[in-house]
Amino acid sequence: MEFFLFRHADYEKLYSCTYDISTAPLEKRVHTIHGSLLIAVSTFFVLVYIPTLLVMYQYLKKTAYQLMIVIGLSDVFILTFVVIPYGIMSITGDVFCSHPSLSYIIGCASGGLWVLSTEMSCILALYRCLELWRPFVADALFRGKKTLAWVGFSFIHLFVTILFGMPIIYSSLVGSMVLNPHAGYIDDAGVISLIQALVICSCAAISDAHWTIIFSGQSPSQMVCFVGMYIWICGYGIPGLIYISMNRTVRHSLLRIVDYNMKRSIVSISRKVEQVRSQTPL
């Protein structure tokens, strides 16, 4: 929310809708079945959650139930005010630029609630483990109003994430949550870079696993050795192919170099042909 509230110039740079959303046809943005399922599944879970929370409220004096109620409320808020609107967007074919302000606010809330739910789940797991392992430690850390301190810390994290975090935007065009508000319209170079890094690291990891087996003293079959050698070679060679195929800057620069050299070669050949013709008597 920081950009939206306090840095509107930066908000316009990142989230301005200067393009026509109809460049992606409506039929590609509308996913009725997907949206209906999002709404139906979310509604089902909320209807199950509400009576569960009412029952847990009776045990509010117990630390574990205090934590579980906070998690439950967070989950219900996400399902009701985040996932169900996402389902509606899938049915109507709306993208970020259909309702930019609303999408931005929902995206900020989505990120903050996700942090709250995840953090509270970790705190609950910590409490349960301590309760089994060292009950006196669990009591020392969570007894009485100390639980409220843990919850309060998570709520501070919630508000910090909402205020300063990147909103998680839903796009009906891709049918999922993304960080790029213009997904499907404007390429996200960061995601492409991440994919490049993942592929390169995967090649290195596979190669390292192969050599770990070879150097462990075992005697793998010759076929495994052959395959491993080619994987090892690919681990060094594939990054070049990845850069050419997935990195637009590298690819375009190479094409310009190739195009320039081809033109120079053609010009050079043409000049030599002209020289030969001029020296050849008619």
mmCIF file of C-alpha atoms in Angstrom:
data_model
loop_
_atom_site.group_PDB
_atom_site.id
_atom_site.type_symbol
_atom_site.label_atom_id
_atom_site.label_comp_id
_atom_site.label_asym_id
_atom_site.label_seq_id
_atom_site.Cartn_x
_atom_site.Cartn_y
_atom_site.Cartn_z
ATOM 1 C CA MET A 1 0.000 0.000 0.000
ATOM 2 C CA GLU A 2 3.025 2.277 0.332
ATOM 3 C CA PHE A 3 3.084 3.071 -3.403
ATOM 4 C CA PHE A 4 -0.676 3.556 -3.554
ATOM 5 C CA LEU A 5 -0.860 5.862 -0.516
ATOM 6 C CA PHE A 6 2.437 7.722 -0.357
ATOM 7 C CA ARG A 7 4.394 7.223 -3.594
ATOM 8 C CA HIS A 8 1.813 7.681 -6.293
ATOM 9 C CA ALA A 9 4.375 8.626 -8.948
ATOM 10 C CA ASP A 10 6.142 5.287 -8.450
ATOM 11 C CA TYR A 11 2.752 3.558 -8.361
ATOM 12 C CA GLU A 12 1.959 4.974 -11.799
ATOM 13 C CA LYS A 13 5.272 3.691 -13.166
ATOM 14 C CA LEU A 14 4.653 0.133 -11.975
ATOM 15 C CA TYR A 15 0.880 -0.193 -12.095
ATOM 16 C CA SER A 16 -0.323 2.282 -14.716
ATOM 17 C CA CYS A 17 -2.722 0.840 -17.280
ATOM 18 C CA THR A 18 -1.602 2.504 -20.494
ATOM 19 C CA TYR A 19 -2.616 -0.404 -22.718
ATOM 20 C CA ASP A 20 -5.938 -1.753 -23.905
ATOM 21 C CA ILE A 21 -6.903 -4.913 -21.991
ATOM 22 C CA SER A 22 -8.923 -6.060 -25.004
ATOM 23 C CA THR A 23 -5.646 -6.903 -26.763
ATOM 24 C CA ALA A 24 -6.103 -10.177 -24.888
ATOM 25 C CA PRO A 25 -9.496 -11.421 -26.165
ATOM 26 C CA LEU A 26 -12.243 -11.885 -23.587
ATOM 27 C CA GLU A 27 -12.542 -15.585 -24.411
ATOM 28 C CA LYS A 28 -8.926 -16.055 -23.288
ATOM 29 C CA ARG A 29 -9.606 -14.262 -20.015
ATOM 30 C CA VAL A 30 -12.881 -15.922 -19.077
ATOM 31 C CA HIS A 31 -12.525 -19.243 -17.241
ATOM 32 C CA THR A 32 -16.006 -20.029 -15.984
ATOM 33 C CA ILE A 33 -15.305 -23.519 -14.652
ATOM 34 C CA HIS A 34 -12.108 -22.445 -12.885
ATOM 35 C CA GLY A 35 -13.808 -19.416 -11.329
ATOM 36 C CA SER A 36 -16.869 -21.389 -10.265
ATOM 37 C CA LEU A 37 -14.661 -23.991 -8.609
ATOM 38 C CA LEU A 38 -12.738 -21.295 -6.732
ATOM 39 C CA ILE A 39 -15.995 -19.874 -5.389
ATOM 40 C CA ALA A 40 -17.537 -23.267 -4.602
ATOM 41 C CA VAL A 41 -14.474 -24.678 -2.839
ATOM 42 C CA SER A 42 -13.919 -21.468 -0.854
ATOM 43 C CA THR A 43 -17.577 -21.323 0.197
ATOM 44 C CA PHE A 44 -17.474 -24.964 1.293
ATOM 45 C CA PHE A 45 -14.367 -24.408 3.420
ATOM 46 C CA VAL A 46 -15.825 -21.255 5.006
ATOM 47 C CA LEU A 47 -19.049 -23.087 5.898
ATOM 48 C CA VAL A 48 -16.963 -25.829 7.509
ATOM 49 C CA TYR A 49 -14.664 -23.369 9.264
ATOM 50 C CA ILE A 50 -17.305 -21.159 10.920
ATOM 51 C CA PRO A 51 -18.872 -23.803 13.225
ATOM 52 C CA THR A 52 -15.372 -25.079 13.989
ATOM 53 C CA LEU A 53 -14.316 -21.609 15.141
ATOM 54 C CA LEU A 54 -17.456 -21.291 17.262
ATOM 55 C CA VAL A 55 -16.589 -24.546 19.010
ATOM 56 C CA MET A 56 -12.945 -23.528 19.512
ATOM 57 C CA TYR A 57 -14.085 -20.262 21.093
ATOM 58 C CA GLN A 58 -15.338 -22.296 24.072
ATOM 59 C CA TYR A 59 -11.712 -23.287 24.776
ATOM 60 C CA LEU A 60 -10.300 -19.795 24.393
ATOM 61 C CA LYS A 61 -8.391 -20.019 27.688
ATOM 62 C CA LYS A 62 -6.090 -22.665 26.216
ATOM 63 C CA THR A 63 -3.042 -21.374 24.362
ATOM 64 C CA ALA A 64 -3.296 -23.757 21.416
ATOM 65 C CA TYR A 65 -6.906 -22.761 20.748
ATOM 66 C CA GLN A 66 -6.064 -19.075 20.930
ATOM 67 C CA LEU A 67 -3.501 -19.596 18.181
ATOM 68 C CA MET A 68 -5.822 -21.823 16.146
ATOM 69 C CA ILE A 69 -8.629 -19.256 16.287
ATOM 70 C CA VAL A 70 -6.323 -16.563 14.889
ATOM 71 C CA ILE A 71 -5.249 -18.945 12.108
ATOM 72 C CA GLY A 72 -8.875 -19.835 11.412
ATOM 73 C CA LEU A 73 -10.016 -16.220 11.212
ATOM 74 C CA SER A 74 -7.124 -15.433 8.882
ATOM 75 C CA ASP A 75 -8.034 -18.361 6.645
ATOM 76 C CA VAL A 76 -11.719 -17.375 6.563
ATOM 77 C CA PHE A 77 -10.788 -13.815 5.595
ATOM 78 C CA ILE A 78 -8.542 -15.074 2.787
ATOM 79 C CA LEU A 79 -11.205 -17.449 1.456
ATOM 80 C CA THR A 80 -14.000 -14.867 1.679
ATOM 81 C CA PHE A 81 -12.373 -11.604 0.672
ATOM 82 C CA VAL A 82 -9.550 -12.828 -1.564
ATOM 83 C CA VAL A 83 -10.291 -16.190 -3.184
ATOM 84 C CA ILE A 84 -14.006 -15.604 -3.883
ATOM 85 C CA PRO A 85 -13.280 -12.262 -5.626
ATOM 86 C CA TYR A 86 -10.613 -14.102 -7.628
ATOM 87 C CA GLY A 87 -13.269 -16.592 -8.707
ATOM 88 C CA ILE A 88 -15.552 -13.764 -9.793
ATOM 89 C CA MET A 89 -12.697 -12.224 -11.786
ATOM 90 C CA SER A 90 -12.142 -15.538 -13.576
ATOM 91 C CA ILE A 91 -15.817 -15.740 -14.512
ATOM 92 C CA THR A 92 -16.006 -12.140 -15.738
ATOM 93 C CA GLY A 93 -12.553 -12.143 -17.353
ATOM 94 C CA ASP A 94 -11.271 -9.221 -15.293
ATOM 95 C CA VAL A 95 -7.559 -8.490 -15.026
ATOM 96 C CA PHE A 96 -5.654 -5.960 -12.940
ATOM 97 C CA CYS A 97 -6.432 -3.052 -15.241
ATOM 98 C CA SER A 98 -10.164 -3.815 -15.119
ATOM 99 C CA HIS A 99 -10.241 -2.619 -11.494
ATOM 100 C CA PRO A 100 -6.686 -1.478 -10.664
ATOM 101 C CA SER A 101 -7.317 0.109 -7.252
ATOM 102 C CA LEU A 102 -9.493 -2.748 -5.985
ATOM 103 C CA SER A 103 -7.088 -5.371 -7.350
ATOM 104 C CA TYR A 104 -4.158 -3.607 -5.691
ATOM 105 C CA ILE A 105 -5.906 -3.423 -2.299
ATOM 106 C CA ILE A 106 -6.988 -7.079 -2.460
ATOM 107 C CA GLY A 107 -3.443 -8.025 -3.485
ATOM 108 C CA CYS A 108 -1.942 -6.217 -0.489
ATOM 109 C CA ALA A 109 -4.462 -7.842 1.854
ATOM 110 C CA SER A 110 -3.757 -11.244 0.309
ATOM 111 C CA GLY A 111 -0.027 -10.952 0.965
ATOM 112 C CA GLY A 112 -0.510 -9.728 4.518
ATOM 113 C CA LEU A 113 -3.062 -12.393 5.454
ATOM 114 C CA TRP A 114 -0.849 -15.093 3.947
ATOM 115 C CA VAL A 115 2.031 -13.901 6.149
ATOM 116 C CA LEU A 116 -0.224 -13.880 9.224
ATOM 117 C CA SER A 117 -1.621 -17.361 8.584
ATOM 118 C CA THR A 118 1.795 -18.859 7.814
ATOM 119 C CA GLU A 119 3.512 -17.214 10.765
ATOM 120 C CA MET A 120 0.784 -18.214 13.209
ATOM 121 C CA SER A 121 0.949 -21.803 11.928
ATOM 122 C CA CYS A 122 4.689 -21.839 12.647
ATOM 123 C CA ILE A 123 4.092 -20.427 16.131
ATOM 124 C CA LEU A 124 1.436 -23.081 16.792
ATOM 125 C CA ALA A 125 3.832 -25.803 15.617
ATOM 126 C CA LEU A 126 6.542 -24.385 17.901
ATOM 127 C CA TYR A 127 4.178 -24.375 20.865
ATOM 128 C CA ARG A 128 3.018 -27.951 20.217
ATOM 129 C CA CYS A 129 6.605 -29.201 19.921
ATOM 130 C CA LEU A 130 7.673 -27.441 23.110
ATOM 131 C CA GLU A 131 4.581 -28.738 24.886
ATOM 132 C CA LEU A 132 5.624 -32.310 24.084
ATOM 133 C CA TRP A 133 9.372 -31.848 24.523
ATOM 134 C CA ARG A 134 9.689 -29.402 27.426
ATOM 135 C CA PRO A 135 6.292 -28.358 28.875
ATOM 136 C CA PHE A 136 7.913 -25.905 31.289
ATOM 137 C CA VAL A 137 9.569 -24.101 28.357
ATOM 138 C CA ALA A 138 6.205 -23.904 26.578
ATOM 139 C CA ASP A 139 4.651 -22.429 29.713
ATOM 140 C CA ALA A 140 7.492 -19.947 30.101
ATOM 141 C CA LEU A 141 7.100 -18.710 26.525
ATOM 142 C CA PHE A 142 3.321 -18.855 26.084
ATOM 143 C CA ARG A 143 1.692 -18.735 29.520
ATOM 144 C CA GLY A 144 -1.036 -16.139 30.053
ATOM 145 C CA LYS A 145 -0.708 -12.905 28.144
ATOM 146 C CA LYS A 146 2.567 -13.996 26.540
ATOM 147 C CA THR A 147 0.483 -15.650 23.829
ATOM 148 C CA LEU A 148 -0.932 -12.218 23.015
ATOM 149 C CA ALA A 149 2.633 -10.987 22.485
ATOM 150 C CA TRP A 150 3.207 -13.701 19.861
ATOM 151 C CA VAL A 151 -0.094 -12.858 18.194
ATOM 152 C CA GLY A 152 0.668 -9.149 18.392
ATOM 153 C CA PHE A 153 4.046 -9.648 16.731
ATOM 154 C CA SER A 154 2.356 -11.523 13.872
ATOM 155 C CA PHE A 155 -0.220 -8.755 13.449
ATOM 156 C CA ILE A 156 2.579 -6.181 13.303
ATOM 157 C CA HIS A 157 4.152 -8.305 10.572
ATOM 158 C CA LEU A 158 0.742 -8.426 8.856
ATOM 159 C CA PHE A 159 0.421 -4.636 8.761
ATOM 160 C CA VAL A 160 4.055 -4.138 7.724
ATOM 161 C CA THR A 161 3.534 -6.574 4.833
ATOM 162 C CA ILE A 162 0.322 -4.849 3.769
ATOM 163 C CA LEU A 163 1.976 -1.435 3.922
ATOM 164 C CA PHE A 164 5.392 -2.189 2.423
ATOM 165 C CA GLY A 165 5.088 -5.585 0.708
ATOM 166 C CA MET A 166 4.481 -6.296 -2.955
ATOM 167 C CA PRO A 167 0.795 -7.002 -3.637
ATOM 168 C CA ILE A 168 -0.103 -10.438 -4.966
ATOM 169 C CA ILE A 169 -2.216 -9.710 -8.033
ATOM 170 C CA TYR A 170 -4.722 -12.128 -9.553
ATOM 171 C CA SER A 171 -5.001 -12.299 -13.333
ATOM 172 C CA SER A 172 -7.816 -14.155 -15.054
ATOM 173 C CA LEU A 173 -5.601 -14.317 -18.141
ATOM 174 C CA VAL A 174 -3.210 -16.737 -16.441
ATOM 175 C CA GLY A 175 -5.728 -17.992 -13.871
ATOM 176 C CA SER A 176 -3.404 -17.514 -10.929
ATOM 177 C CA MET A 177 -1.799 -15.019 -8.560
ATOM 178 C CA VAL A 178 1.253 -13.206 -9.888
ATOM 179 C CA LEU A 179 3.531 -10.362 -8.830
ATOM 180 C CA ASN A 180 3.464 -8.820 -12.299
ATOM 181 C CA PRO A 181 0.163 -6.876 -12.522
ATOM 182 C CA HIS A 182 0.399 -6.897 -16.312
ATOM 183 C CA ALA A 183 0.985 -10.647 -16.694
ATOM 184 C CA GLY A 184 0.024 -11.773 -20.161
ATOM 185 C CA TYR A 185 0.354 -8.238 -21.530
ATOM 186 C CA ILE A 186 3.875 -7.167 -20.543
ATOM 187 C CA ASP A 187 6.649 -9.731 -20.030
ATOM 188 C CA ASP A 188 8.087 -10.107 -16.551
ATOM 189 C CA ALA A 189 11.857 -10.126 -16.977
ATOM 190 C CA GLY A 190 12.336 -11.120 -13.346
ATOM 191 C CA VAL A 191 10.407 -14.353 -13.768
ATOM 192 C CA ILE A 192 12.316 -15.223 -16.934
ATOM 193 C CA SER A 193 15.601 -14.616 -15.110
ATOM 194 C CA LEU A 194 14.423 -16.840 -12.267
ATOM 195 C CA ILE A 195 13.563 -19.658 -14.685
ATOM 196 C CA GLN A 196 16.984 -19.322 -16.308
ATOM 197 C CA ALA A 197 18.671 -19.575 -12.925
ATOM 198 C CA LEU A 198 16.559 -22.586 -11.918
ATOM 199 C CA VAL A 199 17.339 -24.484 -15.125
ATOM 200 C CA ILE A 200 21.066 -23.755 -14.863
ATOM 201 C CA CYS A 201 21.179 -24.721 -11.179
ATOM 202 C CA SER A 202 19.213 -27.903 -11.917
ATOM 203 C CA CYS A 203 21.773 -28.953 -14.508
ATOM 204 C CA ALA A 204 24.573 -28.338 -12.009
ATOM 205 C CA ALA A 205 22.731 -30.246 -9.268
ATOM 206 C CA ILE A 206 22.124 -33.279 -11.504
ATOM 207 C CA SER A 207 25.764 -33.274 -12.562
ATOM 208 C CA ASP A 208 26.942 -33.036 -8.951
ATOM 209 C CA ALA A 209 24.642 -35.894 -7.935
ATOM 210 C CA HIS A 210 26.144 -38.047 -10.688
ATOM 211 C CA TRP A 211 29.707 -37.401 -9.540
ATOM 212 C CA THR A 212 28.717 -38.036 -5.932
ATOM 213 C CA ILE A 213 27.611 -41.532 -6.980
ATOM 214 C CA ILE A 214 30.735 -42.112 -9.062
ATOM 215 C CA PHE A 215 33.119 -40.938 -6.334
ATOM 216 C CA SER A 216 31.334 -42.805 -3.549
ATOM 217 C CA GLY A 217 33.246 -45.991 -4.357
ATOM 218 C CA GLN A 218 30.324 -47.801 -5.943
ATOM 219 C CA SER A 219 30.585 -49.308 -9.418
ATOM 220 C CA PRO A 220 27.744 -47.979 -11.561
ATOM 221 C CA SER A 221 26.976 -49.498 -14.918
ATOM 222 C CA GLN A 222 28.709 -48.256 -18.033
ATOM 223 C CA MET A 223 25.444 -46.756 -19.280
ATOM 224 C CA VAL A 224 25.118 -44.683 -16.097
ATOM 225 C CA CYS A 225 28.683 -43.459 -16.603
ATOM 226 C CA PHE A 226 27.989 -42.557 -20.236
ATOM 227 C CA VAL A 227 24.787 -40.708 -19.368
ATOM 228 C CA GLY A 228 26.519 -38.981 -16.469
ATOM 229 C CA MET A 229 29.315 -37.761 -18.719
ATOM 230 C CA TYR A 230 26.842 -36.217 -21.147
ATOM 231 C CA ILE A 231 24.909 -34.633 -18.269
ATOM 232 C CA TRP A 232 28.182 -33.230 -16.967
ATOM 233 C CA ILE A 233 29.020 -31.785 -20.386
ATOM 234 C CA CYS A 234 25.498 -30.368 -20.709
ATOM 235 C CA GLY A 235 25.888 -28.740 -17.306
ATOM 236 C CA TYR A 236 28.622 -26.593 -18.820
ATOM 237 C CA GLY A 237 27.123 -26.151 -22.271
ATOM 238 C CA ILE A 238 23.390 -25.745 -21.696
ATOM 239 C CA PRO A 239 23.649 -22.332 -19.981
ATOM 240 C CA GLY A 240 24.749 -20.848 -23.304
ATOM 241 C CA LEU A 241 21.663 -22.283 -25.009
ATOM 242 C CA ILE A 242 19.482 -21.028 -22.165
ATOM 243 C CA TYR A 243 20.857 -17.510 -22.483
ATOM 244 C CA ILE A 244 20.194 -17.504 -26.225
ATOM 245 C CA SER A 245 16.707 -19.007 -25.983
ATOM 246 C CA MET A 246 15.394 -17.270 -22.847
ATOM 247 C CA ASN A 247 17.364 -14.044 -22.433
ATOM 248 C CA ARG A 248 15.929 -11.508 -24.847
ATOM 249 C CA THR A 249 18.779 -9.025 -24.400
ATOM 250 C CA VAL A 250 21.455 -11.595 -25.233
ATOM 251 C CA ARG A 251 19.425 -13.035 -28.107
ATOM 252 C CA HIS A 252 18.743 -9.679 -29.747
ATOM 253 C CA SER A 253 22.355 -8.557 -29.308
ATOM 254 C CA LEU A 254 23.593 -11.746 -30.967
ATOM 255 C CA LEU A 255 21.145 -11.313 -33.836
ATOM 256 C CA ARG A 256 22.342 -7.761 -34.358
ATOM 257 C CA ILE A 257 25.970 -8.939 -34.398
ATOM 258 C CA VAL A 258 25.168 -11.760 -36.828
ATOM 259 C CA ASP A 259 23.123 -9.427 -39.012
ATOM 260 C CA TYR A 260 25.910 -6.827 -38.998
ATOM 261 C CA ASN A 261 28.585 -9.387 -39.866
ATOM 262 C CA MET A 262 26.441 -10.892 -42.622
ATOM 263 C CA LYS A 263 25.895 -7.471 -44.149
ATOM 264 C CA ARG A 264 29.637 -6.755 -43.958
ATOM 265 C CA SER A 265 30.383 -10.101 -45.583
ATOM 266 C CA ILE A 266 27.862 -9.475 -48.351
ATOM 267 C CA VAL A 267 29.272 -5.997 -48.971
ATOM 268 C CA SER A 268 32.837 -7.371 -48.974
ATOM 269 C CA ILE A 269 31.930 -10.163 -51.392
ATOM 270 C CA SER A 270 30.095 -7.705 -53.634
ATOM 271 C CA ARG A 271 33.139 -5.430 -53.751
ATOM 272 C CA LYS A 272 35.438 -8.316 -54.610
ATOM 273 C CA VAL A 273 33.086 -9.418 -57.368
ATOM 274 C CA GLU A 274 33.043 -5.880 -58.736
ATOM 275 C CA GLN A 275 36.856 -5.734 -58.608
ATOM 276 C CA VAL A 276 37.141 -9.024 -60.483
ATOM 277 C CA ARG A 277 34.663 -7.837 -63.076
ATOM 278 C CA SER A 278 36.501 -4.542 -63.525
ATOM 279 C CA GLN A 279 39.831 -6.341 -64.016
ATOM 280 C CA THR A 280 38.417 -8.871 -66.437
ATOM 281 C CA PRO A 281 38.673 -7.638 -70.050
ATOM 282 C CA LEU A 282 35.453 -7.604 -71.982
#
